[in-house]
Short mmCIF file of C-alpha atoms and ligand atoms in Angstrom, two decimals:
data_model
loop_
_atom_site.label_atom_id
_atom_site.label_comp_id
_atom_site.label_asym_id
_atom_site.label_seq_id
_atom_site.Cartn_x
_atom_site.Cartn_y
_atom_site.Cartn_z
CA MET A 8 15.21 -27.10 -5.23
CA ALA A 9 14.51 -23.64 -5.13
CA THR A 10 17.95 -21.72 -5.56
CA LYS A 11 19.61 -19.58 -2.70
CA ILE A 12 18.53 -15.43 -3.18
CA SER A 13 21.52 -13.71 -2.06
CA LEU A 14 21.63 -10.42 -0.78
CA ARG A 15 24.75 -8.16 0.35
CA ILE A 16 23.73 -6.12 3.83
CA LEU A 17 25.72 -2.67 4.06
CA ILE A 18 25.67 -2.70 8.33
CA ASP A 19 27.00 0.01 10.52
CA GLU A 20 28.27 -1.62 13.30
CA GLU A 21 28.55 0.74 15.55
CA LYS A 22 25.21 1.70 15.43
CA ASN A 23 23.61 -2.05 14.65
CA LYS A 24 21.84 -1.36 12.33
CA VAL A 25 21.59 -1.89 8.82
CA LEU A 26 22.20 0.96 6.35
CA PHE A 27 20.82 -0.84 2.66
CA ALA A 28 20.91 -4.13 1.46
CA GLN A 29 22.05 -4.52 -2.65
CA ALA A 30 19.60 -7.46 -4.39
CA GLY A 31 19.05 -8.13 -7.92
CA LYS A 32 15.52 -9.77 -9.68
CA ASP A 33 15.16 -12.20 -7.38
CA PHE A 34 14.73 -10.59 -3.73
CA MET A 35 13.08 -7.67 -5.52
CA ASP A 36 10.88 -10.19 -6.78
CA ILE A 37 9.58 -11.61 -3.93
CA VAL A 38 9.44 -8.34 -2.12
CA LEU A 39 7.34 -6.69 -4.85
CA SER A 40 5.21 -9.99 -4.12
CA PHE A 41 3.59 -8.78 -1.17
CA LEU A 42 2.29 -6.06 -3.01
CA THR A 43 0.08 -8.90 -4.87
CA PHE A 44 -0.98 -10.64 -2.06
CA PRO A 45 -4.60 -10.61 -0.26
CA LEU A 46 -4.93 -9.51 2.93
CA ALA A 47 -6.30 -12.37 3.94
CA THR A 48 -3.06 -14.46 2.77
CA ILE A 49 -1.14 -12.23 4.28
CA ALA A 50 -2.76 -12.74 8.01
CA LYS A 51 -2.44 -16.36 7.12
CA LEU A 52 1.54 -16.21 6.47
CA VAL A 53 2.12 -14.04 9.48
CA ASN A 54 0.80 -16.63 12.10
CA THR A 55 3.19 -19.39 11.02
CA GLU A 56 6.42 -20.29 12.65
CA SER A 57 9.34 -19.31 11.29
CA ASN A 58 12.12 -17.72 12.60
CA ILE A 59 11.11 -14.92 14.31
CA GLU A 60 7.18 -15.62 16.15
CA LYS A 61 3.89 -15.38 14.67
CA VAL A 62 2.89 -11.87 14.55
CA ARG A 63 -0.64 -10.13 14.28
CA PHE A 64 -1.55 -7.90 11.50
CA GLY A 65 -3.65 -5.61 12.87
CA SER A 66 -7.96 -6.41 13.24
CA ILE A 67 -7.19 -8.59 9.83
CA SER A 68 -6.24 -11.58 11.83
CA THR A 69 -8.99 -11.43 14.22
CA LEU A 70 -11.55 -11.00 10.81
CA TYR A 71 -9.89 -13.82 9.44
CA GLU A 72 -9.94 -16.49 12.42
CA SER A 73 -13.66 -15.73 13.05
CA VAL A 74 -14.88 -15.96 9.09
CA ALA A 75 -13.02 -19.81 9.74
CA ASN A 76 -15.41 -20.55 12.84
CA LEU A 77 -18.35 -19.31 11.40
CA GLY A 78 -21.04 -22.03 10.40
CA GLU A 79 -21.13 -22.55 6.94
CA GLN A 80 -25.17 -21.79 7.24
CA GLN A 81 -23.99 -18.06 7.10
CA PHE A 82 -23.24 -17.69 3.87
CA TRP A 83 -24.90 -18.12 0.55
CA THR A 84 -22.84 -21.12 -0.42
CA PRO A 85 -19.66 -23.35 0.25
CA ALA A 86 -17.80 -20.52 -1.84
CA CYS A 87 -18.25 -17.52 -0.07
CA LYS A 88 -16.17 -19.25 2.69
CA LYS A 89 -13.53 -20.04 0.52
CA MET A 90 -13.69 -16.96 -1.12
CA LEU A 91 -12.43 -15.03 1.96
CA LEU A 92 -9.92 -17.60 3.84
CA GLN A 93 -8.19 -18.12 0.14
CA PRO A 94 -8.91 -15.92 -2.06
CA ARG A 95 -6.89 -15.45 -5.28
CA ASN A 96 -3.95 -13.52 -5.50
CA SER A 97 -4.94 -11.34 -9.47
CA MET A 98 -1.12 -11.64 -10.01
CA GLU A 99 -0.29 -15.46 -9.16
CA GLU A 100 0.80 -15.93 -12.71
CA TYR A 101 4.07 -13.85 -11.78
CA CYS A 102 4.31 -15.00 -8.72
CA GLN A 103 4.00 -18.93 -8.99
CA ASN A 104 7.78 -19.63 -10.13
CA LEU A 105 9.90 -16.74 -7.76
CA ASN A 106 12.68 -18.89 -5.61
CA HIS A 107 10.94 -19.23 -2.69
CA ASN A 108 7.76 -18.17 -3.17
CA ILE A 109 6.27 -18.04 0.29
CA HIS A 110 2.33 -18.06 -0.81
CA VAL A 111 2.09 -21.20 -3.36
CA ALA A 112 -1.74 -21.02 -4.57
CA GLU A 113 -3.82 -23.99 -5.11
CA ASP A 114 -4.11 -24.74 -8.85
CA LEU A 115 -6.82 -23.43 -10.32
CA LYS A 116 -9.41 -26.40 -10.87
CA PHE A 117 -12.11 -25.68 -13.82
CA LEU A 118 -15.26 -27.60 -13.19
CA ILE A 119 -18.40 -27.68 -15.21
CA CYS A 120 -21.58 -29.38 -15.04
CA ASP A 121 -22.26 -33.38 -14.40
CA ASP A 122 -24.38 -33.63 -17.52
CA TRP A 123 -22.51 -33.13 -21.33
CA HIS A 124 -25.40 -31.42 -22.67
CA CYS A 125 -25.57 -28.73 -20.76
CA SER A 126 -22.28 -27.86 -21.36
CA ARG A 127 -23.41 -28.20 -25.66
CA GLN A 128 -26.16 -26.00 -26.11
CA SER A 129 -25.64 -23.62 -27.89
CA SER A 130 -26.40 -20.56 -26.11
CA GLY A 131 -23.43 -21.91 -23.64
CA GLY A 132 -23.19 -23.69 -20.43
CA LEU A 133 -21.62 -22.92 -16.99
CA LEU A 134 -17.89 -23.72 -15.29
CA THR A 135 -17.24 -22.70 -11.98
CA THR A 136 -13.62 -22.82 -9.91
CA PHE A 137 -15.24 -23.78 -6.59
CA SER A 138 -16.09 -26.98 -5.59
CA ASN A 139 -19.99 -28.18 -4.61
CA LEU A 140 -21.73 -25.61 -6.41
CA LYS A 141 -24.78 -26.36 -8.76
CA CYS A 142 -25.76 -25.54 -12.45
CA SER A 143 -28.76 -24.00 -12.86
CA CYS A 144 -29.88 -28.03 -14.22
CA GLY A 145 -30.10 -28.80 -10.52
CA LYS A 146 -26.94 -30.91 -11.05
CA PHE A 147 -23.96 -30.33 -9.60
CA LEU A 148 -20.84 -28.97 -11.37
CA SER A 149 -18.02 -31.49 -10.49
CA GLN A 150 -16.39 -32.32 -13.51
CA ALA A 151 -12.99 -31.25 -13.25
CA ILE A 152 -12.18 -30.48 -17.14
CA SER A 153 -8.49 -29.00 -18.21
CA LEU A 154 -8.52 -25.68 -19.69
CA ALA A 155 -5.99 -26.57 -23.00
CA ASP A 156 -4.17 -23.13 -23.65
CA LYS A 157 -3.24 -21.64 -20.64
CA GLN A 158 -2.17 -18.26 -21.40
CA LYS A 159 1.82 -18.54 -20.34
CA ILE A 160 3.37 -15.86 -19.13
CA ASP A 161 6.64 -15.78 -20.57
CA ASN A 162 8.81 -14.63 -18.01
CA GLU A 163 8.18 -15.05 -14.22
CA GLY A 164 8.65 -11.99 -11.74
CA PHE A 165 8.38 -8.18 -11.76
CA VAL A 166 11.72 -6.61 -11.96
CA ALA A 167 13.91 -6.45 -15.57
CA GLU A 168 16.86 -9.12 -15.74
CA ALA A 169 20.52 -7.63 -14.70
CA VAL A 170 18.89 -4.71 -12.43
CA THR A 171 20.62 -4.43 -9.05
CA PHE A 172 18.75 -2.24 -6.72
CA SER A 173 19.50 -0.95 -3.15
CA ILE A 174 16.93 -1.25 -0.82
CA ALA A 175 17.33 1.16 2.65
CA ASP A 176 16.12 -0.47 6.00
CA ASP A 177 12.19 0.77 5.80
CA LEU A 178 12.18 -0.72 2.93
CA SER A 179 12.77 2.44 0.33
CA VAL A 180 13.92 1.11 -2.72
CA LYS A 181 16.23 2.76 -5.84
CA PRO A 182 17.91 1.29 -8.29
CA ASP A 183 21.64 0.86 -8.29
CA SER A 184 24.12 3.01 -9.23
CA PHE A 185 27.31 5.10 -8.40
CA GLN A 186 25.14 7.85 -7.69
CA ASN A 187 22.73 6.34 -4.99
CA PHE A 188 25.64 4.49 -3.43
CA ILE A 189 27.25 8.25 -2.16
CA CYS A 190 24.45 10.41 -1.52
CA GLN A 191 22.77 7.71 0.20
CA PRO A 192 24.94 6.15 3.27
CA MET A 193 26.98 9.68 3.58
CA ASN A 194 24.28 11.77 3.94
CA LEU A 195 21.20 10.67 4.35
CA LEU A 196 21.88 8.14 6.49
CA GLY A 197 24.16 10.26 8.70
CA LEU A 198 27.38 8.05 7.85
CA GLU A 199 30.76 10.34 8.55
CA ASP A 200 33.57 7.33 8.00
CA PHE A 201 33.05 4.26 6.96
CA ASN A 202 35.18 2.69 9.12
CA SER A 203 32.08 1.12 11.10
CA ILE A 204 30.31 -0.16 8.09
CA LYS A 205 30.69 -3.82 7.37
CA PHE A 206 29.45 -5.76 4.74
CA MET A 207 27.26 -9.26 4.93
CA ASP A 208 26.24 -11.81 2.20
CA VAL A 209 23.35 -13.79 2.71
CA ASN A 210 21.71 -16.07 1.03
CA LEU A 211 18.40 -16.20 2.15
CA THR A 212 15.82 -19.07 2.83
CA ARG A 213 12.26 -19.56 2.65
CA GLY A 214 11.76 -18.82 6.24
CA GLU A 215 13.74 -15.17 5.94
CA ILE A 216 11.24 -14.14 3.73
CA LEU A 217 8.68 -15.07 5.85
CA ASP A 218 11.04 -12.75 8.71
CA LEU A 219 10.99 -10.04 6.16
CA LEU A 220 7.03 -10.00 5.39
CA LYS A 221 6.25 -9.70 9.32
CA CYS A 222 8.61 -7.18 9.65
CA SER A 223 7.99 -5.05 7.25
CA LEU A 224 4.03 -5.14 8.20
CA ILE A 225 5.08 -3.50 11.53
CA SER A 226 8.54 -1.65 11.56
CA GLU A 227 10.15 0.66 10.09
CA SER A 228 13.02 -0.91 10.08
CA PRO A 229 12.20 -4.34 8.90
CA LEU A 230 15.82 -5.30 7.30
CA THR A 231 17.95 -4.47 11.02
CA ASP A 232 15.19 -5.89 12.85
CA MET A 233 14.87 -9.72 10.90
CA PHE A 234 19.07 -9.72 10.11
CA LEU A 235 19.99 -7.72 13.49
CA LEU A 236 17.77 -8.62 16.15
CA LYS A 237 15.90 -11.65 15.25
CA LYS A 238 12.74 -9.84 16.04
CA PRO A 239 10.74 -7.07 15.62
CA SER A 240 11.34 -3.86 17.04
CA PHE A 241 7.50 -2.62 18.79
CA GLU A 242 9.04 -0.10 20.12
CA ASN A 243 9.72 1.77 17.00
CA ILE A 244 5.68 1.83 16.18
CA LYS A 245 4.40 5.56 16.53
CA PRO A 246 1.67 5.59 18.90
CA ILE A 247 -1.94 6.11 16.44
CA GLY A 248 -3.35 9.62 17.02
CA VAL A 249 -5.85 11.41 15.13
CA LEU A 250 -3.72 12.88 13.07
CA ASP A 251 -2.22 9.57 11.66
CA PHE A 252 -5.77 8.66 10.26
CA HIS A 253 -6.06 11.45 7.95
CA ILE A 254 -6.81 9.30 4.66
CA GLY A 255 -5.56 11.23 2.22
CA THR A 256 -7.21 13.66 -0.51
CA ILE A 257 -10.40 11.14 -1.31
CA GLU A 258 -13.42 11.70 -3.01
CA GLU A 259 -16.48 13.06 -1.40
CA ASN A 260 -18.75 10.63 0.19
CA GLN A 261 -20.79 9.30 -2.91
CA GLY A 262 -22.36 6.05 -4.22
CA LYS A 263 -23.22 2.89 -1.53
CA LYS A 264 -23.76 3.62 1.92
CA VAL A 265 -24.51 1.48 4.64
CA GLU A 266 -26.33 2.23 8.19
CA VAL A 267 -24.91 0.63 11.12
CA LYS A 268 -25.78 0.80 14.94
CA LEU A 269 -22.93 1.00 17.26
CA VAL A 270 -22.56 -0.12 20.80
CA LEU A 271 -20.08 2.99 23.17
CA ARG A 272 -18.75 2.29 26.22
CA LYS A 273 -18.94 5.82 27.66
CA SER A 274 -16.47 5.67 30.46
CA THR A 275 -13.68 4.53 27.39
CA ASN A 276 -15.20 5.93 24.60
CA LYS A 277 -14.76 2.98 23.11
CA ILE A 278 -16.80 0.46 20.53
CA LEU A 279 -17.92 -2.28 21.62
CA PHE A 280 -19.74 -3.97 18.96
CA ALA A 281 -21.30 -2.60 15.57
CA PHE A 282 -24.48 -3.82 14.52
CA GLY A 283 -25.50 -3.95 10.75
CA ASP A 284 -26.93 -5.96 7.80
CA ALA A 285 -25.38 -8.36 5.32
CA ASP A 286 -24.11 -5.38 3.52
CA PHE A 287 -22.20 -4.19 6.49
CA THR A 288 -20.62 -7.31 7.30
CA ASP A 289 -19.70 -7.64 3.36
CA PHE A 290 -17.98 -5.12 3.24
CA ILE A 291 -16.08 -5.81 6.64
CA LEU A 292 -15.27 -9.38 5.04
CA SER A 293 -14.30 -8.05 2.29
CA PHE A 294 -11.14 -6.44 3.22
CA LEU A 295 -9.77 -10.08 3.37
CA THR A 296 -9.90 -10.12 -0.29
CA PHE A 297 -8.29 -7.00 -1.02
CA PRO A 298 -4.28 -6.63 -2.27
CA LEU A 299 -2.28 -4.76 -0.23
CA GLY A 300 -1.39 -3.33 -3.09
CA GLY A 301 -4.19 -2.01 -3.90
CA VAL A 302 -5.21 -0.92 -0.20
CA GLU A 303 -2.08 1.25 -0.51
CA HIS A 304 -3.48 2.30 -3.76
CA MET A 305 -6.90 3.52 -2.03
CA LEU A 306 -4.93 5.51 1.05
CA LYS A 307 -2.30 6.69 -1.01
CA GLY A 308 0.84 5.08 0.25
CA ASN A 309 -0.25 5.64 3.62
CA SER A 310 -2.13 2.54 5.05
CA CYS A 311 -0.23 1.38 8.14
CA GLY A 312 2.80 3.77 8.57
CA SER A 313 5.04 0.79 8.20
CA SER A 314 8.02 0.02 5.58
CA ILE A 315 5.20 -1.28 3.06
CA ASP A 316 4.29 2.13 2.49
CA ASN A 317 7.38 3.06 1.68
CA LEU A 318 7.75 0.64 -0.24
CA TYR A 319 4.83 1.01 -2.34
CA LYS A 320 5.99 4.79 -3.01
CA SER A 321 9.03 3.73 -4.50
CA ILE A 322 7.44 1.46 -6.86
CA LEU A 323 4.87 4.44 -8.59
CA GLU A 324 8.21 6.77 -8.70
CA LEU A 325 10.20 3.89 -10.73
CA ASP A 326 10.86 3.80 -13.98
CA SER A 327 9.48 1.14 -14.99
CA ASP A 328 9.98 0.73 -19.26
CA THR A 329 13.69 0.22 -17.50
CA TYR A 330 13.32 -1.63 -14.31
CA LEU A 331 10.14 -3.49 -14.68
CA LYS A 332 9.72 -6.24 -17.19
CA SER A 333 7.23 -4.22 -18.79
CA SER A 334 6.15 -0.69 -18.73
CA ASP A 335 1.99 -1.91 -17.71
CA LEU A 336 3.49 -3.77 -14.59
CA LYS A 337 3.86 -0.75 -12.87
CA ASP A 338 0.59 -0.39 -12.81
CA LYS A 339 -0.67 -3.95 -11.99
CA LEU A 340 1.36 -3.65 -9.05
CA VAL A 341 0.29 -0.50 -7.94
CA LYS A 342 -3.26 -0.88 -8.60
CA PRO A 343 -3.76 -4.43 -8.24
CA LYS A 344 -7.19 -5.80 -8.84
CA LEU A 345 -8.87 -8.36 -7.11
CA ALA A 346 -9.44 -11.90 -8.95
CA HIS A 347 -11.89 -12.34 -11.60
CA GLN A 348 -15.43 -13.59 -9.74
CA PHE A 349 -13.95 -11.88 -6.02
CA LYS A 350 -15.78 -8.28 -7.34
CA LEU A 351 -19.16 -7.42 -5.07
CA ARG A 352 -21.87 -5.58 -6.81
CA ASN A 353 -22.65 -3.50 -3.50
CA GLN A 354 -19.01 -2.44 -2.57
CA LEU A 355 -18.17 0.47 -0.85
CA PHE A 356 -15.18 0.39 -3.04
CA PRO A 357 -14.34 1.58 -6.03
CA PHE A 358 -12.67 -2.30 -6.62
CA ASP A 359 -11.67 -3.37 -10.12
CA GLU A 360 -11.27 -6.92 -10.56
CA MET A 361 -9.60 -8.89 -13.54
CA PRO A 362 -11.36 -9.39 -16.69
CA ASP A 363 -13.98 -12.40 -18.08
CA PRO A 364 -10.84 -15.12 -19.40
CA ASN A 365 -13.69 -15.61 -21.93
CA ILE A 366 -13.36 -19.74 -22.06
CA PHE A 367 -15.28 -22.11 -24.50
CA CYS A 368 -15.90 -25.57 -23.81
CA VAL A 369 -15.27 -27.98 -27.47
CA THR A 370 -16.64 -31.51 -26.95
CA ARG A 371 -16.48 -34.28 -29.14
CA HIS A 372 -18.41 -37.97 -29.04
CA ASN A 373 -15.67 -40.50 -28.79
CA ARG A 374 -14.91 -43.48 -31.43
CA ARG A 375 -17.67 -45.28 -30.24
CA ARG A 376 -20.37 -42.52 -29.17
CA THR A 377 -20.72 -43.52 -25.76
CA GLY A 378 -19.27 -40.24 -24.08
CA PHE A 379 -17.42 -37.30 -24.78
CA HIS A 380 -13.99 -35.49 -25.21
CA ALA A 381 -13.92 -32.05 -24.21
CA TYR A 382 -11.38 -29.65 -22.80
CA LEU A 383 -11.43 -26.00 -22.24
CA THR A 384 -9.77 -22.90 -24.63
CA ALA A 385 -9.23 -19.43 -23.62
CA LEU A 386 -7.85 -18.89 -27.69
CA GLU A 387 -9.15 -18.87 -31.03
CA ASP A 388 -8.68 -22.96 -31.42
CA PRO A 389 -7.04 -23.80 -34.82
CA TYR A 390 -7.88 -27.60 -34.51
CA ILE A 391 -11.60 -27.28 -33.91
CA ASP A 392 -13.08 -30.21 -36.79
CA SER A 393 -16.53 -30.37 -38.09
CA LYS A 394 -17.28 -32.79 -35.33
CA ALA A 395 -16.31 -31.23 -32.65
CA LEU A 396 -18.41 -28.67 -31.02
CA CYS A 397 -17.34 -24.89 -29.58
CA VAL A 398 -19.37 -22.86 -27.36
CA PRO A 399 -18.72 -20.04 -25.04
CA LEU A 400 -19.00 -21.20 -20.80
CA LYS A 401 -20.20 -18.52 -18.75
CA PHE A 402 -18.83 -18.36 -14.87
CA LEU A 403 -21.35 -19.16 -12.57
CA GLU A 404 -21.97 -16.64 -9.54
CA PRO A 405 -19.87 -18.39 -7.03
CA GLN A 406 -22.69 -17.16 -4.09
CA SER A 407 -25.69 -18.74 -6.92
CA SER A 408 -27.35 -21.21 -5.38
CA THR A 409 -29.58 -21.39 -8.11
CA GLY A 410 -27.44 -21.73 -11.45
CA GLU A 411 -27.33 -18.06 -11.94
CA ALA A 412 -24.42 -16.27 -14.67
CA TYR A 413 -21.81 -14.32 -12.71
CA GLY A 414 -22.33 -10.93 -14.19
CA ASP A 415 -20.50 -7.79 -14.52
CA CYS A 416 -21.24 -5.55 -11.60
CA GLY A 417 -19.26 -9.00 -9.21
CA GLY A 418 -21.67 -11.43 -7.31
CA ARG A 419 -24.34 -10.43 -4.63
CA GLY A 420 -21.68 -10.61 -1.01
CA PHE A 421 -21.16 -13.66 1.15
CA MET A 422 -23.41 -13.62 3.80
CA LYS A 423 -26.86 -14.02 3.94
CA SER A 424 -28.69 -11.04 3.65
CA LEU A 425 -31.96 -12.10 6.03
CA ALA A 426 -29.69 -12.13 8.80
CA PHE A 427 -28.04 -9.54 11.08
CA TYR A 428 -24.87 -9.60 12.23
CA MET A 429 -22.11 -7.73 15.37
CA VAL A 430 -18.77 -6.87 14.54
CA THR A 431 -16.76 -6.50 17.31
CA ASP A 432 -14.39 -3.65 17.87
CA ASP A 433 -11.08 -6.16 16.59
CA LEU A 434 -13.77 -7.20 13.66
CA VAL A 435 -14.49 -10.92 15.16
CA VAL A 436 -17.99 -11.06 12.93
CA THR A 437 -21.09 -13.63 14.83
CA PRO A 438 -24.51 -13.63 13.43
CA CYS A 439 -26.44 -11.83 15.96
CA THR A 440 -29.94 -12.33 17.79
CA SER A 441 -31.10 -10.42 21.20
CA VAL A 442 -30.56 -12.81 23.67
CA SER A 443 -26.50 -13.48 22.14
CA VAL A 444 -25.95 -9.60 22.49
CA ILE A 445 -27.50 -9.20 25.79
CA SER A 446 -25.82 -12.32 26.80
CA ILE A 447 -22.58 -10.80 25.78
CA LEU A 448 -23.12 -7.60 27.69
CA SER A 449 -23.91 -9.74 31.01
CA LYS A 450 -20.38 -11.31 30.66
CA LEU A 451 -18.47 -8.11 29.91
CA GLY A 452 -19.99 -6.56 33.27
CA ILE A 453 -20.54 -3.14 31.71
CA PRO A 454 -23.82 -1.64 33.55
CA SER A 455 -26.27 -0.47 31.35
CA SER A 456 -25.66 3.21 32.04
CA ASP A 457 -22.29 2.83 30.46
CA LEU A 458 -23.53 2.00 27.13
CA GLU A 459 -24.82 4.37 24.23
CA GLU A 460 -25.91 3.34 21.29
CA ARG A 461 -25.49 5.41 18.07
CA ILE A 462 -26.49 4.98 14.25
CA ILE A 463 -23.74 6.11 11.56
CA THR A 464 -23.51 6.03 7.96
CA ILE A 465 -20.70 4.44 6.78
CA GLY A 466 -19.61 5.81 3.38
CA ASN A 467 -15.97 5.65 1.12
CA LYS A 468 -14.38 7.58 3.43
CA GLU A 469 -15.34 6.12 6.89
CA GLY A 470 -14.59 2.71 5.03
CA LEU A 471 -11.24 3.56 4.34
CA SER A 472 -10.57 4.61 7.78
CA ILE A 473 -11.76 1.56 9.03
CA LEU A 474 -9.44 -0.35 6.63
CA LYS A 475 -6.56 1.91 7.56
CA ALA A 476 -6.88 1.48 11.33
CA SER A 477 -7.72 -2.29 10.98
CA LEU A 478 -4.11 -2.94 9.21
CA THR A 479 -2.73 -1.48 12.34
CA SER A 480 -4.86 -1.93 15.41
CA SER A 481 -6.84 -4.36 16.81
CA SER A 482 -9.19 -1.92 17.66
CA ALA A 483 -10.62 -0.81 13.80
CA LEU A 484 -13.96 0.49 14.50
CA THR A 485 -12.83 3.13 17.65
CA ASN A 486 -9.95 4.04 15.45
CA GLY A 487 -11.32 3.64 12.42
CA LEU A 488 -14.46 5.37 13.24
CA ALA A 489 -13.33 8.20 15.60
CA PRO A 490 -12.61 11.15 13.43
CA PHE A 491 -16.22 10.77 12.32
CA LEU A 492 -17.54 10.52 16.29
CA LYS A 493 -14.87 13.11 18.06
CA VAL A 494 -13.61 10.59 20.05
CA LYS A 495 -10.99 12.59 22.60
CA VAL A 496 -7.57 12.09 21.21
CA GLU A 497 -6.17 11.13 24.58
CA THR A 498 -8.43 8.44 25.21
CA LEU A 499 -6.81 7.02 20.97
CA LEU A 500 -3.26 7.25 22.38
CA LYS A 501 -4.19 5.28 25.81
CA VAL A 502 -5.88 2.66 23.65
CA LYS A 503 -2.78 2.38 21.31
CA ASP A 504 -0.52 2.66 24.38
CA GLU A 505 -2.54 -0.50 25.75
CA ASN A 506 -2.38 -2.63 22.42
CA ILE A 507 1.44 -2.32 22.23
CA SER A 508 1.87 -3.16 25.88
CA ASN A 509 -0.26 -6.53 25.52
ZN1 LIG B 20 -26.27 -28.10 -15.41
#
């Protein structure tokens, strides 16, 4: 039974506004865990019921749903769809025992080849954490095996014990001190006297943590929204203009680029579709696997103009030696990596993944020599005797149907490379044929004279801009590519207004 997470909030009753909250380790750990969630996890969580209605997470929600609707035959292997819909959190160990952890990951299952001899080869056998994949010998990797000495992370969570934080309504966080208390409410929050102030002690439920996640993605005052208004205050969201799309100082376009064909509607300046090969589609799909903190890192803390940006920037400034469990945790939170096996060789962004855990398989015959006992170990095992055999295992590339080992450069992508795909403005991905394109255009009822085709090359800069737009807007392609297509600003603002009123 989870213990309660208590929070003291300070309210300005006159303005019906939360000034700030005072919280300890348990609440801060939960809030920081948001930065470790892959975008697919967030899309799934905010689409569940809590005290606050379900919310849409920009175009990421439609992207997630479109993957769920794609047939398995579009993907290299059955593992690909699972990697996109249930990507692993690379910081799972830190989150799994948190009070009211809102996303409990499925236990990681290790599978080896059905043929014992395959896992006893001195050159090393194969290992996978995904079901229904084949070994290089042609048999399935479906024999479950346990990891004997899983490295335990001593103290769960991120924040040091016995530290208190003050969290502003916009989720900027400061260690709580008397000095901050005097400076913050009186001056920064424009408070003249204490008469309208009220303290409220609350015990948070799991549902309220979900409320907080929802509000923090789309609002600049999530604490007021969840505690006082009980709904996100959409009216606070600023319309997106081109200027808001400045994506920080990023390196000049270099490395991988993909070419896509865009179909624009001239009368509205909106991009209707992008057509591309599997590389482009994999690039869009890979958004689902990125941890939120990693996206913030790439966009230099200017991701959604929401309070998550403020949270992220506060952590950048936090003295990790004093306020976090260990000094390396700050780096892990502000630059979270992809989980191991999730890197793509053709990725446009330089996203690192967790290192290979270097797993060995220990096998020995049972007493009657009719079978084997086996277990995995990630550490030097002191109990191996002369009768046991210890061989290194290699991870199978989850996208390989022929038993190829996973290399340092990552996997080959998700979608079969022979096909072409269509991606709509809100990132719905579908395989495309000339017949399907014509039928969609005729359904839309747009005269061909109103359509225009353009070819654009997408590199790091264009890619980041689409990613940024996808977090807040249901027109990820139009808004993300506008700075590169020179679409009129007025049109963009109009597009955003329509999104809000919907
Ligand atoms: Zn095998």
